[in-house]
PDB file of C-alpha atoms and ligand atoms in Angstrom:
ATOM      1  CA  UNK D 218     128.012  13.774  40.170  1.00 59.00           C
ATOM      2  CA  UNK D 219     131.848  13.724  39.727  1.00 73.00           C
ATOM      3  CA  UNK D 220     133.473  11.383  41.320  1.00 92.00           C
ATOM      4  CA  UNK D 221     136.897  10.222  42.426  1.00 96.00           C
ATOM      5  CA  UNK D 222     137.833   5.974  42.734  1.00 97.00           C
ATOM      6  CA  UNK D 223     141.239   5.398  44.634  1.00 97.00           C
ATOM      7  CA  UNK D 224     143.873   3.673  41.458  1.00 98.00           C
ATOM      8  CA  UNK D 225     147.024   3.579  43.796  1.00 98.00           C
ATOM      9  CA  UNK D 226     146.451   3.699  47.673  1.00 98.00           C
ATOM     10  CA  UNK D 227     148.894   6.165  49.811  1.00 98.00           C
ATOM     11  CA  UNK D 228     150.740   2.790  51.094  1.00 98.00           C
ATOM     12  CA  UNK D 229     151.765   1.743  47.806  1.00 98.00           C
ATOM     13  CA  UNK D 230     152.921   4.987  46.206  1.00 98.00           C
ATOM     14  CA  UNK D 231     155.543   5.275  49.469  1.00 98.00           C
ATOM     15  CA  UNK D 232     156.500   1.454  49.069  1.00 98.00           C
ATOM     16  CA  UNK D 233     157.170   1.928  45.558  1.00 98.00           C
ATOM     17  CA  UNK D 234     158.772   5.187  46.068  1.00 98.00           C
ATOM     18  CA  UNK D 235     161.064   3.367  48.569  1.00 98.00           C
ATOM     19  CA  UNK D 236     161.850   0.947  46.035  1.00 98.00           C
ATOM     20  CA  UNK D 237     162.684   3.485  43.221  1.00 98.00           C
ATOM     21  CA  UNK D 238     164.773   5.808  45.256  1.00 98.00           C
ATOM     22  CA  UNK D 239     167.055   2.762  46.589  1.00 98.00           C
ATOM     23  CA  UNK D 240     167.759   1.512  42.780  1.00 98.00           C
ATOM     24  CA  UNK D 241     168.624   5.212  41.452  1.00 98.00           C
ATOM     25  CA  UNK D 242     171.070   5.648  44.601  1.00 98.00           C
ATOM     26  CA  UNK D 243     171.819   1.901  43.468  1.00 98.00           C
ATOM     27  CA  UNK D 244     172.856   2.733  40.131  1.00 98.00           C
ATOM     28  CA  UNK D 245     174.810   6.388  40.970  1.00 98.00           C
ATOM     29  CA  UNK D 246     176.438   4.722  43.718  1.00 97.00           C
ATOM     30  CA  UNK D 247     178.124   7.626  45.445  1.00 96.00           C
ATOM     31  CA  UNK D 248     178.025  10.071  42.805  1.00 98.00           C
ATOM     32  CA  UNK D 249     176.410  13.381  43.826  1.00 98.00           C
ATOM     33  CA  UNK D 250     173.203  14.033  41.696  1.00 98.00           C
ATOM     34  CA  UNK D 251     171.037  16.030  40.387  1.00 98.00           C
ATOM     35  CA  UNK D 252     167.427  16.038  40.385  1.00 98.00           C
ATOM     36  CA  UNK D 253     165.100  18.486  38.587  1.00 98.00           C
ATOM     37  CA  UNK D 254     161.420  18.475  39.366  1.00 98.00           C
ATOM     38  CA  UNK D 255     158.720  19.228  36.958  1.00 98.00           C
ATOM     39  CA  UNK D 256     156.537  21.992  38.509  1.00 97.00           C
ATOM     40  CA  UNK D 257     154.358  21.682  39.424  1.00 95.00           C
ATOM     41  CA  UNK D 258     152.762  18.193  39.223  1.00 97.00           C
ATOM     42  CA  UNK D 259     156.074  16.375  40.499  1.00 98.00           C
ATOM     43  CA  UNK D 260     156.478  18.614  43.405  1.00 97.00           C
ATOM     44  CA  UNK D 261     155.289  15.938  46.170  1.00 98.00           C
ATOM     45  CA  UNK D 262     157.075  13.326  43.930  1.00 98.00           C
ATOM     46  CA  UNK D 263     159.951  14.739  43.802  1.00 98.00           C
ATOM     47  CA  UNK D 264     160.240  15.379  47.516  1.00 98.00           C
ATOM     48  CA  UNK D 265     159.615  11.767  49.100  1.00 98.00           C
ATOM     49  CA  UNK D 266     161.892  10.079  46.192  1.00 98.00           C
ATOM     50  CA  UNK D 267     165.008  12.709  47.444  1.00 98.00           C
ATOM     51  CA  UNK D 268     164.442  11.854  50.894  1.00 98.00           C
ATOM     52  CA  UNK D 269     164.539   7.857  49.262  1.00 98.00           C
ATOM     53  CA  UNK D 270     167.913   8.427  47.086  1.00 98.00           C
ATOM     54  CA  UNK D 271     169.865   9.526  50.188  1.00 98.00           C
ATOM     55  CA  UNK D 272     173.397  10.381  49.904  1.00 98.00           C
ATOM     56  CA  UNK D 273     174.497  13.300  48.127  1.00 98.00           C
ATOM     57  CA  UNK D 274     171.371  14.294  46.571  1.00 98.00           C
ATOM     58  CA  UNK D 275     170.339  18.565  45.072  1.00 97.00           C
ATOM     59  CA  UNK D 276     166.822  19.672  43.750  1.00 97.00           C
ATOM     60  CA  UNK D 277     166.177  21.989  40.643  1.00 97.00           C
ATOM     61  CA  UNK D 278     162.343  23.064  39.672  1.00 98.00           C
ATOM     62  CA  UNK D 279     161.733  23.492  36.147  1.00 98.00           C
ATOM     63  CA  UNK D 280     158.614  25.014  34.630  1.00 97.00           C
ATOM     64  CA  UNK D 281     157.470  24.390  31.203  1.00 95.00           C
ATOM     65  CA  UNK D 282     153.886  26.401  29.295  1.00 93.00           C
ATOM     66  CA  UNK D 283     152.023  23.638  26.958  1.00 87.00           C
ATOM     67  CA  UNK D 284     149.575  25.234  24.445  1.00 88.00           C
ATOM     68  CA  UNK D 285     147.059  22.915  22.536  1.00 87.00           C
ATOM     69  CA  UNK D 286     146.711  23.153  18.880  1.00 85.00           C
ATOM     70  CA  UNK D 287     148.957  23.646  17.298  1.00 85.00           C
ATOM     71  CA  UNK D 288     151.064  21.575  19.962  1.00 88.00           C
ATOM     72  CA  UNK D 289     153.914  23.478  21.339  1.00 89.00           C
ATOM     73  CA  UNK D 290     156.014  24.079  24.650  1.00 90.00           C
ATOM     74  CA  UNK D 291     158.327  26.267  26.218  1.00 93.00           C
ATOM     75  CA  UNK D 292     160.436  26.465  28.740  1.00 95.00           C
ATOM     76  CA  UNK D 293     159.435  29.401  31.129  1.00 96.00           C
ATOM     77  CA  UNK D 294     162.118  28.328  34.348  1.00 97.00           C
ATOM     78  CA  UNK D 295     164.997  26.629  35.037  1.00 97.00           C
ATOM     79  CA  UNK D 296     166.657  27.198  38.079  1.00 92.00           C
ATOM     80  CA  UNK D 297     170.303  24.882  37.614  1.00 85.00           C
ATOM     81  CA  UNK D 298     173.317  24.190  36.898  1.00 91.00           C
ATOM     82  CA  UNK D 299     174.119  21.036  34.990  1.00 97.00           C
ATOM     83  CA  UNK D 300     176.693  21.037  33.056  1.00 97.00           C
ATOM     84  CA  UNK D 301     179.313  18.297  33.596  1.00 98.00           C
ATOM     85  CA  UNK D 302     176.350  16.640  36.427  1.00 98.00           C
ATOM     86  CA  UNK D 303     174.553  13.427  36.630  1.00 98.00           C
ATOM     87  CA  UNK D 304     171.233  14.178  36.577  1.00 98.00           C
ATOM     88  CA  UNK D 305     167.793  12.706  36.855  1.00 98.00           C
ATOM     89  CA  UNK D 306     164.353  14.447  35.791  1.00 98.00           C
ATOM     90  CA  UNK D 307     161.640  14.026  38.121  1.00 98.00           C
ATOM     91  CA  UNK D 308     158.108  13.944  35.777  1.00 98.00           C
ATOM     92  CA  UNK D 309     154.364  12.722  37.385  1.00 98.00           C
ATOM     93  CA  UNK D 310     152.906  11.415  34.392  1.00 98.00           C
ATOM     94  CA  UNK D 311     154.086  10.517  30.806  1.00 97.00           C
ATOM     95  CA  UNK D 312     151.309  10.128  28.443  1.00 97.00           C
ATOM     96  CA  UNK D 313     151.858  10.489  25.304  1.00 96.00           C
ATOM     97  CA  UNK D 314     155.590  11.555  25.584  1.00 96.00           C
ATOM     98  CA  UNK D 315     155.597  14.747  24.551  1.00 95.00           C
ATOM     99  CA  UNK D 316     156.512  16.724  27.614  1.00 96.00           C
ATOM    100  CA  UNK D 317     159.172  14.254  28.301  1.00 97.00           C
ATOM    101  CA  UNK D 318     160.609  14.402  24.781  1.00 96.00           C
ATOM    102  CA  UNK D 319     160.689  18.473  25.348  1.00 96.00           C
ATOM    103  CA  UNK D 320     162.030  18.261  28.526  1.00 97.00           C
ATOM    104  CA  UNK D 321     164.970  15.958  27.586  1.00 97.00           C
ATOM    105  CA  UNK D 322     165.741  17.911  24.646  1.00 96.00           C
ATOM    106  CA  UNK D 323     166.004  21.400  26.905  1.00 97.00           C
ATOM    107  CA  UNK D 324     168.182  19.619  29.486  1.00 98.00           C
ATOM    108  CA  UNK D 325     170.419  18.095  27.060  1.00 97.00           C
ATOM    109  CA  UNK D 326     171.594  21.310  25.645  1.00 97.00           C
ATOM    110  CA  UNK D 327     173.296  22.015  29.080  1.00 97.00           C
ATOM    111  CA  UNK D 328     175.443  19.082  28.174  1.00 98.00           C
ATOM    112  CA  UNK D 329     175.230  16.976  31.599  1.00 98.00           C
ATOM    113  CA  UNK D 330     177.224  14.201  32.325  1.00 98.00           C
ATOM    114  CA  UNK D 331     173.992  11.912  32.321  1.00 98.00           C
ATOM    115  CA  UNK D 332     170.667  12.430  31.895  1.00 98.00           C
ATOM    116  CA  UNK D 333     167.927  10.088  32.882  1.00 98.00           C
ATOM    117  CA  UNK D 334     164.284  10.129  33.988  1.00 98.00           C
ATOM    118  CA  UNK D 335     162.126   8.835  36.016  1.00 98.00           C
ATOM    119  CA  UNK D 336     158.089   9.141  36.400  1.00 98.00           C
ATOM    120  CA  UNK D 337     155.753   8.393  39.083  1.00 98.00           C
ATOM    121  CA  UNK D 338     153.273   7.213  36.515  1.00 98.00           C
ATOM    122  CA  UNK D 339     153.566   6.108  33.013  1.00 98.00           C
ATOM    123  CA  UNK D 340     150.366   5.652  30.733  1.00 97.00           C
ATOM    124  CA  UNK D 341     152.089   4.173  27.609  1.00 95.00           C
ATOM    125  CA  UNK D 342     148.815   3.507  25.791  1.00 95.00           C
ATOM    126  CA  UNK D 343     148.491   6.755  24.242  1.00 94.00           C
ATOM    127  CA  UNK D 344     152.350   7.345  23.218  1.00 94.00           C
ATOM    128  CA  UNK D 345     153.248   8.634  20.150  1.00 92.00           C
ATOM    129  CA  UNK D 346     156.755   9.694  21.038  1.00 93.00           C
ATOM    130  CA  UNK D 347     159.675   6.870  21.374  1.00 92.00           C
ATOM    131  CA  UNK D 348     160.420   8.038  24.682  1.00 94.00           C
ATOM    132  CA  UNK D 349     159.956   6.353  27.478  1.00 95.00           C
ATOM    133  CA  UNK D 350     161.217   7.409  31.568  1.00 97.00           C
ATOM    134  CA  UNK D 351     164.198   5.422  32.573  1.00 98.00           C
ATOM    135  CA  UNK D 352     162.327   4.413  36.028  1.00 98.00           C
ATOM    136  CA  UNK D 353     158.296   3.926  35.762  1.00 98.00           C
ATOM    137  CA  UNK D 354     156.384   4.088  39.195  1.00 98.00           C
ATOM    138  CA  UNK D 355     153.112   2.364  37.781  1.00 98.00           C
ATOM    139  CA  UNK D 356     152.146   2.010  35.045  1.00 98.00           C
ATOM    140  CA  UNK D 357     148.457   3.092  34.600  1.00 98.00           C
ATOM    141  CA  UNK D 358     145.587   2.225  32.141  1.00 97.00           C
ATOM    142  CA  UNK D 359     144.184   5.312  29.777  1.00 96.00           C
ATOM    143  CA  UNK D 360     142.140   7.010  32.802  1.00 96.00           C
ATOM    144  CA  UNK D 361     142.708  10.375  34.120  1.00 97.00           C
ATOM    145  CA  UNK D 362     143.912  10.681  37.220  1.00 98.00           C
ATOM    146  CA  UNK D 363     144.094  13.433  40.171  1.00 98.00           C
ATOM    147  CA  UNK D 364     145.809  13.465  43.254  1.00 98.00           C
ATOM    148  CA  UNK D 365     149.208  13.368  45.164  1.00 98.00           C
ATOM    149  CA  UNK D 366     150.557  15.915  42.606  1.00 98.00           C
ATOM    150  CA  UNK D 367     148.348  16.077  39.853  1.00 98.00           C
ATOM    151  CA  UNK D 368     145.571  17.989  39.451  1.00 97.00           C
ATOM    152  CA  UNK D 369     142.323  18.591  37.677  1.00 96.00           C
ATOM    153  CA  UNK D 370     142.073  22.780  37.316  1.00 94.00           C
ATOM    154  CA  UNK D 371     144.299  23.192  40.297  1.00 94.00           C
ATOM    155  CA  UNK D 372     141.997  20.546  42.098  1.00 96.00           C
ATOM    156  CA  UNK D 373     142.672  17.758  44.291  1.00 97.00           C
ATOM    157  CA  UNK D 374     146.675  18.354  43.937  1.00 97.00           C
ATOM    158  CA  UNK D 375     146.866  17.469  48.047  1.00 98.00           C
ATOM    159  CA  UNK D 376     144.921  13.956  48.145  1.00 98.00           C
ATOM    160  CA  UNK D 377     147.803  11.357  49.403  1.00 98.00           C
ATOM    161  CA  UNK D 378     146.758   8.705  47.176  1.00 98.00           C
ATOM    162  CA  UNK D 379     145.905   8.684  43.470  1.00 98.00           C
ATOM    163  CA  UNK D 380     142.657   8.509  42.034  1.00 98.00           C
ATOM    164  CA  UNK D 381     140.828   8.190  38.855  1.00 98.00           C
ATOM    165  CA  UNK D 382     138.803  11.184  37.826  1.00 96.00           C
ATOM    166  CA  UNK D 383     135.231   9.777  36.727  1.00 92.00           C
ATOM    167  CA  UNK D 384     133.182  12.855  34.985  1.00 86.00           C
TER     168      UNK D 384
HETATM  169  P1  5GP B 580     152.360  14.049  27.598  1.00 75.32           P
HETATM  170  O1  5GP B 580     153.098  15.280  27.118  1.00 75.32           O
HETATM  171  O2  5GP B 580     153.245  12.877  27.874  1.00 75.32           O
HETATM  172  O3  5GP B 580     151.231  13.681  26.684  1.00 75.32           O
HETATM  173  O4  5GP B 580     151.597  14.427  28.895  1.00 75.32           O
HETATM  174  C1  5GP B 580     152.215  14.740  30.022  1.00 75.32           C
HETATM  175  C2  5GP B 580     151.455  15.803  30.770  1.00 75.32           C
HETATM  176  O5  5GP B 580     150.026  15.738  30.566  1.00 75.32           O
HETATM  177  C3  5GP B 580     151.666  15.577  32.242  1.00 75.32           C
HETATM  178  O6  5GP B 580     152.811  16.251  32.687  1.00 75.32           O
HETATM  179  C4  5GP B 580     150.368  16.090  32.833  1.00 75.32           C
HETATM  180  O7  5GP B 580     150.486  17.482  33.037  1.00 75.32           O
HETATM  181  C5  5GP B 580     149.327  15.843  31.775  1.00 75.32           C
HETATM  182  N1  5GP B 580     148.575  14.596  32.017  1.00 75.32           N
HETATM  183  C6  5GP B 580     148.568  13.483  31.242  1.00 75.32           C
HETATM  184  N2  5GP B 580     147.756  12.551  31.755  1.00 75.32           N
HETATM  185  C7  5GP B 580     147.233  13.073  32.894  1.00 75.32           C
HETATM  186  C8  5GP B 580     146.308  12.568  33.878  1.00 75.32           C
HETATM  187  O8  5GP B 580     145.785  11.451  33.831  1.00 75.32           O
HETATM  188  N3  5GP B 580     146.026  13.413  34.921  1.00 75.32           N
HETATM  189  C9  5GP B 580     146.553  14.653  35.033  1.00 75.32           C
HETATM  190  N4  5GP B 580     146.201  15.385  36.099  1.00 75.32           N
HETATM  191  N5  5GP B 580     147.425  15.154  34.124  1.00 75.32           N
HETATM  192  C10 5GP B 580     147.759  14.367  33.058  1.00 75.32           C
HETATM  193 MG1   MG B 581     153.281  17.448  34.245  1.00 75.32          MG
END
């Protein structure tokens, strides 16, 4: 039988979410900023660290298609304006940096004023990118994980806490 063990309790993901969203406002002082969520596995993310920045805080969504072998992604959706903005992209998970690296590259076309990111999870032990998110949540061992965003199929996307995925 499938089952799920709890990695990062619903407690600690808001504590550390707390945390994260104080030292971004920290480091933008008053500066208005943009953030751009990664649909759709940031989407819950995204929203608690906003409502943790403060201050003069906007959303964008982009969505990006990933096919396997060969390797290759493409943006489908981008809903901003960032030209001239700071701005901070708003990822769930970097694994092996890919996405990230993609993602960056996209953005930085629209020549912002700064671009950073930040990811709820990082699991650096199967990089092969050098990227690597300007502000790390947790960072995880090489287990996959479900829950509070991120999903297995479309599964388990609404569970509060994060969980490891045993098959
Ligand atoms: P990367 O491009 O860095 O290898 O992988 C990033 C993407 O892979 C994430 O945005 C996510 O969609 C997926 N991914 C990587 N590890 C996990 C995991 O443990 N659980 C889930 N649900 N998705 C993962
Ligand atoms: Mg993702």
């Amino acid at each position: 039988m499938n089952e799920l063990r709890t990695l990062i309790s619903e407690t600690a993901i808001q504590a550390r979410i707390k945390e994260l969203g104080q030292a971004i406002r920290l480091d933008y002082q008053d500066s208005s900023l943009t953030c751009i969520c990664v649909l759709r596995g940031a989407l819950f993310f995204a929203a608690d660290l906003l409502r943790n920045i403060g201050g003069d805080v906007r959303i964008e969504f982009i969505i990006l298609s990933t096919h396997q072998e060969p390797l290759c992604s493409e943006v489908l959706y981008f809903s901003g304006q960032i030209e001239g903005e700071h701005c901070v992209l708003i990822e769930d998970i970097v694994e092996t940096g890919h996405t990230l690296e993609v993602l960056v590259d996209y953005l930085n076309q629209f020549s912002p004023k700064t671009l950073r990111s930040v990811s709820l999870l990082d699991k650096p032990s199967n990089r092969d990118h050098r990227v690597r998110p300007d502000y790390i949540g947790f960072s995880i061992p090489n287990e996959f994980v479900v829950g509070y965003g991120l999903d297995l199929q479309g599964k388990y996307r609404a569970l509060s806490h994060i969980a490891a995925y045993i098959p």
